[in-house]
Coordinates of C-alpha atoms and ligand atoms in Angstrom, one line a residue:
X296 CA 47.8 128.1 87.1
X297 CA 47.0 126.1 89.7
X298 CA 49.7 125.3 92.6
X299 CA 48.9 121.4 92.5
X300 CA 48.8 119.2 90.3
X301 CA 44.9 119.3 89.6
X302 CA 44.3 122.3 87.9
X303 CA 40.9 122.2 89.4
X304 CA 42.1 122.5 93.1
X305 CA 42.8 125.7 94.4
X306 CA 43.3 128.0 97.9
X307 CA 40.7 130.1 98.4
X308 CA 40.4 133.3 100.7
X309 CA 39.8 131.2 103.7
X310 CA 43.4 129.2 103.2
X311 CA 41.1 126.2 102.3
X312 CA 41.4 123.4 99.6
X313 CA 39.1 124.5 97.0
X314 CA 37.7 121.9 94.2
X315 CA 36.4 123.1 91.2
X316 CA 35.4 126.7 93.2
X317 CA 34.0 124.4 96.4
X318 CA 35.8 125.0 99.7
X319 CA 36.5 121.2 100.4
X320 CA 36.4 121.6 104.8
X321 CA 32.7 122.1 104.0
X322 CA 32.2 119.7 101.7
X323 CA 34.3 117.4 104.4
X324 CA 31.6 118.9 107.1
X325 CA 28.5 118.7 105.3
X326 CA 28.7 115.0 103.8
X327 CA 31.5 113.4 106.5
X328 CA 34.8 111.9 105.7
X329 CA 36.3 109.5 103.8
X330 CA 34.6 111.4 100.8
X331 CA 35.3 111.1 97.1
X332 CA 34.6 114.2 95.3
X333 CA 34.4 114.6 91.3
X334 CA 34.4 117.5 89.4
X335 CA 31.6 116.7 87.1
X336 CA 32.5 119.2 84.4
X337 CA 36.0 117.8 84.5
X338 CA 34.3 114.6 83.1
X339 CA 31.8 116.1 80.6
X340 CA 35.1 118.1 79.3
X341 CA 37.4 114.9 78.9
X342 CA 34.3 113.1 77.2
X343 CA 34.1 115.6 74.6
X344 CA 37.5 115.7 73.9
X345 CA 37.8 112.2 73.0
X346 CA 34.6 112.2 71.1
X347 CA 35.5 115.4 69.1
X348 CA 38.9 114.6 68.4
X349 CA 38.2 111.2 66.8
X350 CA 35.4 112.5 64.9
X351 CA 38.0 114.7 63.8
X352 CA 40.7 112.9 63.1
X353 CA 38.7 109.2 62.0
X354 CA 36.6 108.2 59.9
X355 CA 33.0 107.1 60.1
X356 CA 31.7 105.4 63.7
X357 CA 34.8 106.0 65.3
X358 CA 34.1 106.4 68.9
X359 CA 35.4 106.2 72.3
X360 CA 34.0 103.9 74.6
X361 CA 34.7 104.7 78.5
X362 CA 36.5 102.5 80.2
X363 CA 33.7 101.7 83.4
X364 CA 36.2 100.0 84.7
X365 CA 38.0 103.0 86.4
X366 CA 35.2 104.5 87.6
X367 CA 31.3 102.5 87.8
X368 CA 28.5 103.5 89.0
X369 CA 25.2 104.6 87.9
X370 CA 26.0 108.6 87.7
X371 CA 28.9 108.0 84.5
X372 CA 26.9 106.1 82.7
X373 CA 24.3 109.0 82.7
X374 CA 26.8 111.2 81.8
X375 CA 28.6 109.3 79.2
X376 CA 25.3 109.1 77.6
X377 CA 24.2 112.8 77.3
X378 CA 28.0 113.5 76.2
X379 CA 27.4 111.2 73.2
X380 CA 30.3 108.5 74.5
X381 CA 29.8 104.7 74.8
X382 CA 31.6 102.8 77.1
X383 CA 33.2 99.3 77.9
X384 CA 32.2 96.8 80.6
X385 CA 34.2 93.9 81.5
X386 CA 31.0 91.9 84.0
X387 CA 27.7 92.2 84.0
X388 CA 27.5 94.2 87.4
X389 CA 28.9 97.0 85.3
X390 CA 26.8 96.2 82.8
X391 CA 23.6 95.9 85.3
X392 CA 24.5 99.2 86.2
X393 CA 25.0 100.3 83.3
X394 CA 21.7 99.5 82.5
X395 CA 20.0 100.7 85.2
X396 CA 20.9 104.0 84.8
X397 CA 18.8 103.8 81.4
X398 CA 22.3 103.6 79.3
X399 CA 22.1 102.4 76.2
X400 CA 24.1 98.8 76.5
X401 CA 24.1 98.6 72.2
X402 CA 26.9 101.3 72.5
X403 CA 28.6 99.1 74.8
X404 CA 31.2 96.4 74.1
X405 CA 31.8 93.3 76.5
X406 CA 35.5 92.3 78.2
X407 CA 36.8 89.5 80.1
X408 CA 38.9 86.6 79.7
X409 CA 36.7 83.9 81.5
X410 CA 33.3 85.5 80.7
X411 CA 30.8 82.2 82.2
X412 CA 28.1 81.1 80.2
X413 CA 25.6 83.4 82.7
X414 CA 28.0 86.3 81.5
X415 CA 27.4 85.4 78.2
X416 CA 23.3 84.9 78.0
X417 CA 22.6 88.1 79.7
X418 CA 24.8 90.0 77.8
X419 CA 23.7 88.9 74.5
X420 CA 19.5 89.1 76.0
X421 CA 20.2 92.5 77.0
X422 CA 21.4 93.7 73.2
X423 CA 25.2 94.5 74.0
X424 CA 26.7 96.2 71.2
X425 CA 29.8 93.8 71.0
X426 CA 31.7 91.0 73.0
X427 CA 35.3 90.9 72.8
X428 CA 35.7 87.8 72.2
X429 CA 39.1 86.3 74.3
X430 CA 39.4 82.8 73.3
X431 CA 38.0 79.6 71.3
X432 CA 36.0 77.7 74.1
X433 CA 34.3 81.4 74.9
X434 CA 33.7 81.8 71.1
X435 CA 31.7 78.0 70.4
X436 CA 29.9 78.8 73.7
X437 CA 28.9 82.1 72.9
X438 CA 28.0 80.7 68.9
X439 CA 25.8 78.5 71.0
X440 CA 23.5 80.7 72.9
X441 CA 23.0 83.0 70.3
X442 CA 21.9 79.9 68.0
X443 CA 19.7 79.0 71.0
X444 CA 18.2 82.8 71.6
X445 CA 17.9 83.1 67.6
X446 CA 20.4 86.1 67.5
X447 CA 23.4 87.0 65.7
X448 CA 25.9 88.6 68.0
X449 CA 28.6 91.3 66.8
X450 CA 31.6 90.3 67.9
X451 CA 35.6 91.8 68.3
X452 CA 38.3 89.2 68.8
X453 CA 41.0 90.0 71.3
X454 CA 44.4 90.0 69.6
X455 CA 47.7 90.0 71.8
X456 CA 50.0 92.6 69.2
X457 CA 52.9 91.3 71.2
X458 CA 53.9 94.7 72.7
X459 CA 55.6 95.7 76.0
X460 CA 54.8 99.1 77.0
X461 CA 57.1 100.4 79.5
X462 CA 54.4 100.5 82.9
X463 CA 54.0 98.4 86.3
X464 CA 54.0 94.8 85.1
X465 CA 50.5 94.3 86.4
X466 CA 48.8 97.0 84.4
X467 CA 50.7 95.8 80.8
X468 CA 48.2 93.4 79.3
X469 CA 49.6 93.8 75.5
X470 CA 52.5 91.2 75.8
X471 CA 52.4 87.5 74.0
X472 CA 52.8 85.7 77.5
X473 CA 49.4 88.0 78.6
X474 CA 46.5 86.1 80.0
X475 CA 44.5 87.9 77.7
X476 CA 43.7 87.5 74.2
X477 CA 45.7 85.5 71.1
X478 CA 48.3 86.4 70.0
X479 CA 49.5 86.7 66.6
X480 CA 53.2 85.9 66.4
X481 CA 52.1 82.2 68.2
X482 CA 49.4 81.4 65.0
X483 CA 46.0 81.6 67.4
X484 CA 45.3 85.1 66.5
X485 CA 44.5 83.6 62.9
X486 CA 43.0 80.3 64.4
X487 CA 40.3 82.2 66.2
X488 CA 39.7 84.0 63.3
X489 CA 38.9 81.7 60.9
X490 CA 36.8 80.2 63.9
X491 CA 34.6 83.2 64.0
X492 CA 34.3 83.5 60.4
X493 CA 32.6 80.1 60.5
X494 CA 30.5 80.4 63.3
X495 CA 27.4 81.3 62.3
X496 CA 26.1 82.6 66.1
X497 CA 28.2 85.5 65.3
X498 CA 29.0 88.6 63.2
X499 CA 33.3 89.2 63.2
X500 CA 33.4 93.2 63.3
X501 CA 36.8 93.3 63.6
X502 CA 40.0 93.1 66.0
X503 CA 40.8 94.6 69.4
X504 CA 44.1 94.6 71.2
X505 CA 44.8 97.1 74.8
X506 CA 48.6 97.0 75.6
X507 CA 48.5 98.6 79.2
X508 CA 48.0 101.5 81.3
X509 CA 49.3 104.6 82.3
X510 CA 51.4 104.8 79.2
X511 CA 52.8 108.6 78.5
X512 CA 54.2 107.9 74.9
X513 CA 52.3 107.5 72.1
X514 CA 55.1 104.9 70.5
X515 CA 53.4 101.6 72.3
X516 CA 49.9 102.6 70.6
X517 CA 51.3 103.2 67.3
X518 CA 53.3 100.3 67.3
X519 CA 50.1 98.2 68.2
X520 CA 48.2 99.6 65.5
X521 CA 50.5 99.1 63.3
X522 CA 50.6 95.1 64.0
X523 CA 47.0 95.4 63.9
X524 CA 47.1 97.2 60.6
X525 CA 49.2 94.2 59.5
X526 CA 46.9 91.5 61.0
X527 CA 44.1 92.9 59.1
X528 CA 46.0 92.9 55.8
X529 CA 46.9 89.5 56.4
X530 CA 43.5 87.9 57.3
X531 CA 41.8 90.0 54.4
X532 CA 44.6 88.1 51.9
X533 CA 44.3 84.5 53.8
X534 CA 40.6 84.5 54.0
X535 CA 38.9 87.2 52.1
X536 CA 37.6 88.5 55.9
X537 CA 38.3 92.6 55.9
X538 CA 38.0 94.1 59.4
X539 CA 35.6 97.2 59.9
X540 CA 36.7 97.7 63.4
X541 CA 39.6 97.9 64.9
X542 CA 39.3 98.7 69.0
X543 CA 42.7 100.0 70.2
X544 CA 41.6 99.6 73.9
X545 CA 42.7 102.2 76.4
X546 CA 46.0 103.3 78.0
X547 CA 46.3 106.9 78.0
X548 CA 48.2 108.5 80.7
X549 CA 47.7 110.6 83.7
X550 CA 49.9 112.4 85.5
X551 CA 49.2 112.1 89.1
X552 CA 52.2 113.8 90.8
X553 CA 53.9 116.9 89.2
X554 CA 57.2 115.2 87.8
X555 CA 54.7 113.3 85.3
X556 CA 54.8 114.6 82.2
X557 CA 51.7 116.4 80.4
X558 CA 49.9 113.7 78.0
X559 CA 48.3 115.4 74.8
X560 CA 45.1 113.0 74.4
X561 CA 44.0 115.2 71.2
X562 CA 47.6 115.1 69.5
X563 CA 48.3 111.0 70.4
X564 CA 44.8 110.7 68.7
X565 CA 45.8 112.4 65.7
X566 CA 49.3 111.0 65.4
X567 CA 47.7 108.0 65.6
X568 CA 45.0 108.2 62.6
X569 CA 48.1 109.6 60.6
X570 CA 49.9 106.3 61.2
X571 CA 46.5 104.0 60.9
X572 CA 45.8 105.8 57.4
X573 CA 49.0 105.5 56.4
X574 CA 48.8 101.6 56.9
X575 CA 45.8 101.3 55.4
X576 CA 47.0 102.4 52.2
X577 CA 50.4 100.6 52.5
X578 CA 48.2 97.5 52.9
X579 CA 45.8 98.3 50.8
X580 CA 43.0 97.7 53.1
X581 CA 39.8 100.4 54.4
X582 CA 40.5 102.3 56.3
X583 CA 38.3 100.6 59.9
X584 CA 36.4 102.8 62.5
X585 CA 38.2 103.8 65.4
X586 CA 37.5 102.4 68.8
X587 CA 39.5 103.7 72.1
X588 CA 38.6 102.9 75.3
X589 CA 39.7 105.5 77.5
X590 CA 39.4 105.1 81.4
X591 CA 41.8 106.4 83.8
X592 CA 42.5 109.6 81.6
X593 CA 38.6 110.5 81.6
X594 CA 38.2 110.1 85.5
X595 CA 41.1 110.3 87.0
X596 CA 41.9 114.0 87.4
X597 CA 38.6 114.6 88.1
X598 CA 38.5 113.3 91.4
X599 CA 40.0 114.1 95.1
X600 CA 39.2 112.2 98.2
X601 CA 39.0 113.9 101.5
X602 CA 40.1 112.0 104.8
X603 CA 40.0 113.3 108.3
X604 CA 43.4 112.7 110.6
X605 CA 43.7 110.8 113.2
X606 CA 47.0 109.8 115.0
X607 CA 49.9 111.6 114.4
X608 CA 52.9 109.5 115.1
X609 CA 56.3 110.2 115.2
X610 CA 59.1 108.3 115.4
X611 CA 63.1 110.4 115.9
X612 CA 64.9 110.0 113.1
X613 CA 62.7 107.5 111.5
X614 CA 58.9 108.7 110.3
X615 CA 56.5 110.7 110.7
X616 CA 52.9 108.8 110.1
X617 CA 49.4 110.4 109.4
X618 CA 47.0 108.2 110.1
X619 CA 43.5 108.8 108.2
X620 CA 40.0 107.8 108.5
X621 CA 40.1 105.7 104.9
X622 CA 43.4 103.9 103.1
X623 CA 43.2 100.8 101.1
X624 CA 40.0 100.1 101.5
X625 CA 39.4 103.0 99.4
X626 CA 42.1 103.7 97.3
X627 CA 44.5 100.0 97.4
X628 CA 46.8 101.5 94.8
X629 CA 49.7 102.1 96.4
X630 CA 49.5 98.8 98.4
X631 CA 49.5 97.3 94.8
X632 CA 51.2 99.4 92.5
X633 CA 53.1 101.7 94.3
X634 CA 51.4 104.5 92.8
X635 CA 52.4 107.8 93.5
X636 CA 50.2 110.8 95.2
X637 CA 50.2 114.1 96.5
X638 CA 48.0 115.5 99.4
X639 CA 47.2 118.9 101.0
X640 CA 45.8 119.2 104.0
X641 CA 42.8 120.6 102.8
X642 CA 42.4 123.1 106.1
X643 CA 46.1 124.2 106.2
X644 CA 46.4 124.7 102.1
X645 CA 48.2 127.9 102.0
X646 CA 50.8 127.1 104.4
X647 CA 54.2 125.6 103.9
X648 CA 54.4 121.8 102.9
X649 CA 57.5 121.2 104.7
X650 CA 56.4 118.1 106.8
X651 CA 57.5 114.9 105.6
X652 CA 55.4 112.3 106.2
X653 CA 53.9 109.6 105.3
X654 CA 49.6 108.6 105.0
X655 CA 48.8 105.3 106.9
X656 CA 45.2 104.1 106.3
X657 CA 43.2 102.3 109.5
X658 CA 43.1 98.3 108.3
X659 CA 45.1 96.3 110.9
X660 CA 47.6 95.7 107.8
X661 CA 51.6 97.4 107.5
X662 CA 50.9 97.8 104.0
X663 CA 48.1 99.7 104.6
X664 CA 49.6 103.6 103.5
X665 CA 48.7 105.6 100.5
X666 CA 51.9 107.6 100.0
X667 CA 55.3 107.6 101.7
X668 CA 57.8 110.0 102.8
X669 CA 55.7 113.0 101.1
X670 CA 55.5 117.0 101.4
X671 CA 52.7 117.7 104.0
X672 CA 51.6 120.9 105.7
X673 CA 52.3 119.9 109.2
X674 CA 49.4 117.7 110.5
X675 CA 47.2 117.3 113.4
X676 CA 44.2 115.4 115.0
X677 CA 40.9 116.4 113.2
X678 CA 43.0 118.3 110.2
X679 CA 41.2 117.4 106.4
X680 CA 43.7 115.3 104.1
X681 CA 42.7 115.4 100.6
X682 CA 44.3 113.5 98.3
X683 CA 45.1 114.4 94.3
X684 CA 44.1 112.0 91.3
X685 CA 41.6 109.9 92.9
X686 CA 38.7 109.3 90.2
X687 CA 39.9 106.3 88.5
X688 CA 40.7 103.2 90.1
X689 CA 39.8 103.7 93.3
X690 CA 36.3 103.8 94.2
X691 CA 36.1 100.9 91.5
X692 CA 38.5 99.1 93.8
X693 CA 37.4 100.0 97.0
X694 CA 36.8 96.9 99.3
X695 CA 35.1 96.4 102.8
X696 CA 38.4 94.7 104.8
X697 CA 38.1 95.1 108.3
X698 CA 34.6 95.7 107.7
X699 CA 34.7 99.3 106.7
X700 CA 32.2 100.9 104.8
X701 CA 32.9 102.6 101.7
X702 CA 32.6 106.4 101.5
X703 CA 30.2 108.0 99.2
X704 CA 30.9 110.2 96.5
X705 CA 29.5 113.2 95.7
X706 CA 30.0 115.2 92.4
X707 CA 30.7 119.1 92.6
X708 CA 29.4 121.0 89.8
X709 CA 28.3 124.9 88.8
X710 CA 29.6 125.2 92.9
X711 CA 26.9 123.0 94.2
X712 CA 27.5 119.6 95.4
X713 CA 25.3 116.3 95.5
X714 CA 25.5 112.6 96.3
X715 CA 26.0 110.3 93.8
X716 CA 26.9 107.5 95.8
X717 CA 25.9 107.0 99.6
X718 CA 28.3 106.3 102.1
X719 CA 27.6 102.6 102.7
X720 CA 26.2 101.7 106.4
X721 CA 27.0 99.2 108.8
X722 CA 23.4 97.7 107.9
X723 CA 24.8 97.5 104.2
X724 CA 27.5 95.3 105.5
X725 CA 25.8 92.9 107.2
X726 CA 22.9 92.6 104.6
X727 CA 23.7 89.6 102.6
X728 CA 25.0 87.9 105.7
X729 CA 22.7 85.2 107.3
Ligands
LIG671 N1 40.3 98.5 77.8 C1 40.7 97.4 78.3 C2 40.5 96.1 77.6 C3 41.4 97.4 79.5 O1 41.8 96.2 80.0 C4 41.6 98.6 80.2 C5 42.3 98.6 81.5 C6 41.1 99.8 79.6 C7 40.5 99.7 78.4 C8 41.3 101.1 80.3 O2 42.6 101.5 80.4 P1 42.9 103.0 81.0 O3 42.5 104.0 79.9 O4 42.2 103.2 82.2 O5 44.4 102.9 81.2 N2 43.8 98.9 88.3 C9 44.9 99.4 87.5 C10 44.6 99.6 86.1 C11 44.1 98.4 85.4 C12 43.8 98.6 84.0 C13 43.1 97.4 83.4 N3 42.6 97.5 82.1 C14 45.4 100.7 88.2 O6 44.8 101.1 89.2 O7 46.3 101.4 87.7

């Protein structure tokens, strides 16, 4: 058992941070800090868990589909690939990338709610599997351009179930007042239905709905599938139409800091085909393939991100800051959601973390801080931060304000490490300027 929350992090004889067996000061040495590091067999392992437990526990194509949201670039999709899992994109950059890494875009489905025409053409030219459809005008525009390239497209409709999950307002996407999707209760759900059925650009696969993220019960999903269970019933008895897909989207959570609870993946995927098979019977309609669309809860735990200290400022009776060579320009999370983390200093790991402190990134911004008021070994100039939970949302959202470069990321694997992603260069900054 590990001390921290990632089981993959642990002290080694040195007193060092190590991650997934690799002491992390020279990983923080070798390839420079800020530096995202991902355990690569960490990924591979959540892959196949998803993919074996709905093979297990659904029927037919069931599948998951990763979420490239959390995490893009051309390394995952490789890896998704040769671990047998498809994935999501929600633009064509992630779907250019995608591609470019030789991934095979028909096992890919298409978000967005305001895909543009552009978005549309190249996605249905390159062969992707599905597009979610979100809305009428997106679905006669998309019925035209596959008229005009002679191709049917397979197509999901994005249904709003109506459901509140109980996470930050910005990551709950399942509610009727959502910008995504149609929702049921209001009648659209079943306008855009019989839209589809009678457009002959495209082929209606079935539904899709995604009610948030970072969710620990399994109640919100249940409840969705249910609704969607119902939906189905009802649009097979209105119009004779009977899904063969039903895309649950993705949600699962992760637990970033140790009073989060432990989310069984395996079990919320079995309690859920219980409950799915149990409607379809109720309803009397098949039983649909499966779809999740797991993101955070493949990538997050798999990552870490080192930082090198700066300033150590300290105010009486007030706070103690640690300022570090990255922040929101690498990981905006807590700027945004308030998301928690925890951090070691990597160099310091066995000692006593009874400094508290709190991490202050290096944009001219207040805001600017990745945790508050947490447990640190006591920190100084040139010590290594690393911080927990960093693989999802955080590269993907990485920005260069003030003009800093984002890090690279290397993966670490079999206890050799390699780049993945080079650090970006000032050159790289400046390059589309003119
Ligand atoms: N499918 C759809 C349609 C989604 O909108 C999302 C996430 C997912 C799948 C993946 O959900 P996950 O398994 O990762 O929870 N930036 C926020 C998270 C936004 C999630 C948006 N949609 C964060 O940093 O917490």
């Amino acid at each position: 058992m590990s001390e921290f929350v990632m089981e993959n992090c642990t002290v080694n004889a040195s007193g060092h941070l190590a991650f997934a067996g690799v002491d992390t000061t020279e990983l923080a040495k070798e390839y420079g800090t800020p530096l995202m590091l991902l355990d690569e067999e960490k990924i591979r392992e959540n892959a196949r868990l998803y993919k074996n437990a709905m093979k297990k526990y659904f029927t037919g194509n069931s599948r998951p589909l990763y979420a490239s949201k959390a995490l893009s670039y051309k390394g995952i999709y490789r890896i998704m690939q040769e671990e047998g899992v498809g994935s999501d994109a929600v633009s064509c950059g992630e779907i250019y990338t995608a591609k470019s890494a030789g991934f095979d875009v028909s096992n890919m489905v298409f978000h967005g709610n305001n895909k543009t025409g552009d978005d549309l053409r190249y996605a249905v030219r390159v062969g992707i599997g599905r597009i979610v459809v979100d809305g009428e005008e997106e679905l006669e525009e998309l019925g035209k351009i596959c008229k005009e390239q002679g191709i049917r497209q397979k197509i999901q409709l994005r249904i709003t179930p109506g459901i509140d999950p109980h996470t930050h307002k910005a990551i709950s996407t399942g509610r009727v007042d959502s910008k995504f999707g149609n929702a049921i209760v209001t009648g659209q759900a079943e306008k855009i239905t019989r839209a589809a059925l009678s457009n002959e650009g495209v082929e209606l696969m079935g539904f899709h709905c995604h009610v948030g993220s970072q969710i620990f019960e399994t109640e919100p999903f249940v409840s969705a599938s249910a609704i969607m269970m119902e939906f189905i019933a009802d649009m097979k008895k209105k119009t004779g139409f009977e899904a063969a897909e039903l895309n649950l989207g993705g949600g699962f959570g992760v637990r970033y800091v140790k009073q989060h609870p432990y989310f069984d993946y395996e079990k919320a995927i079995e309690e859920l085909s219980v409950k799915i098979k149990e409607q379809a019977i109720r309803y009397g309609v098949k039983m649909p393939d499966i779809m999740l669309e797991p993101g955070r809860s493949m990538v997050a735990a798999a990552g870490i991100t080192l930082y090198t200290v700066g300033s150590v400022k300290e105010i009486p009776e007030m706070k103690n800051y640690v300022s570090i060579d990255g922040g929101m320009t690498d990981n905006p999370r807590y700027a945004l959601y308030q998301s928690q983390y925890e951090a070691v200093i990597a160099n310091k790991a066995a000692e006593k973390a009874d400094y508290i402190c709190s991490i202050a990134g290096r944009c001219c911004e207040s805001g600017d801080l990745i945790a508050e008021n947490i447990p640190l070994q006591k920190a100084k100039k040139g010590d290594i931060l690393a911080v927990f939970v960093t693989g999802a949302y955080n590269y993907s959202m990485a920005s260069n304000y003030n003009r800093l470069p984002r890090p690279a990321i290397v993966t670490v694997k079999d206890g050799k490490s390699a780049v993945a992603v080079k650090r970006e260069s000032y050159e790289d900054l400046i390059r589309n300027d003119v």
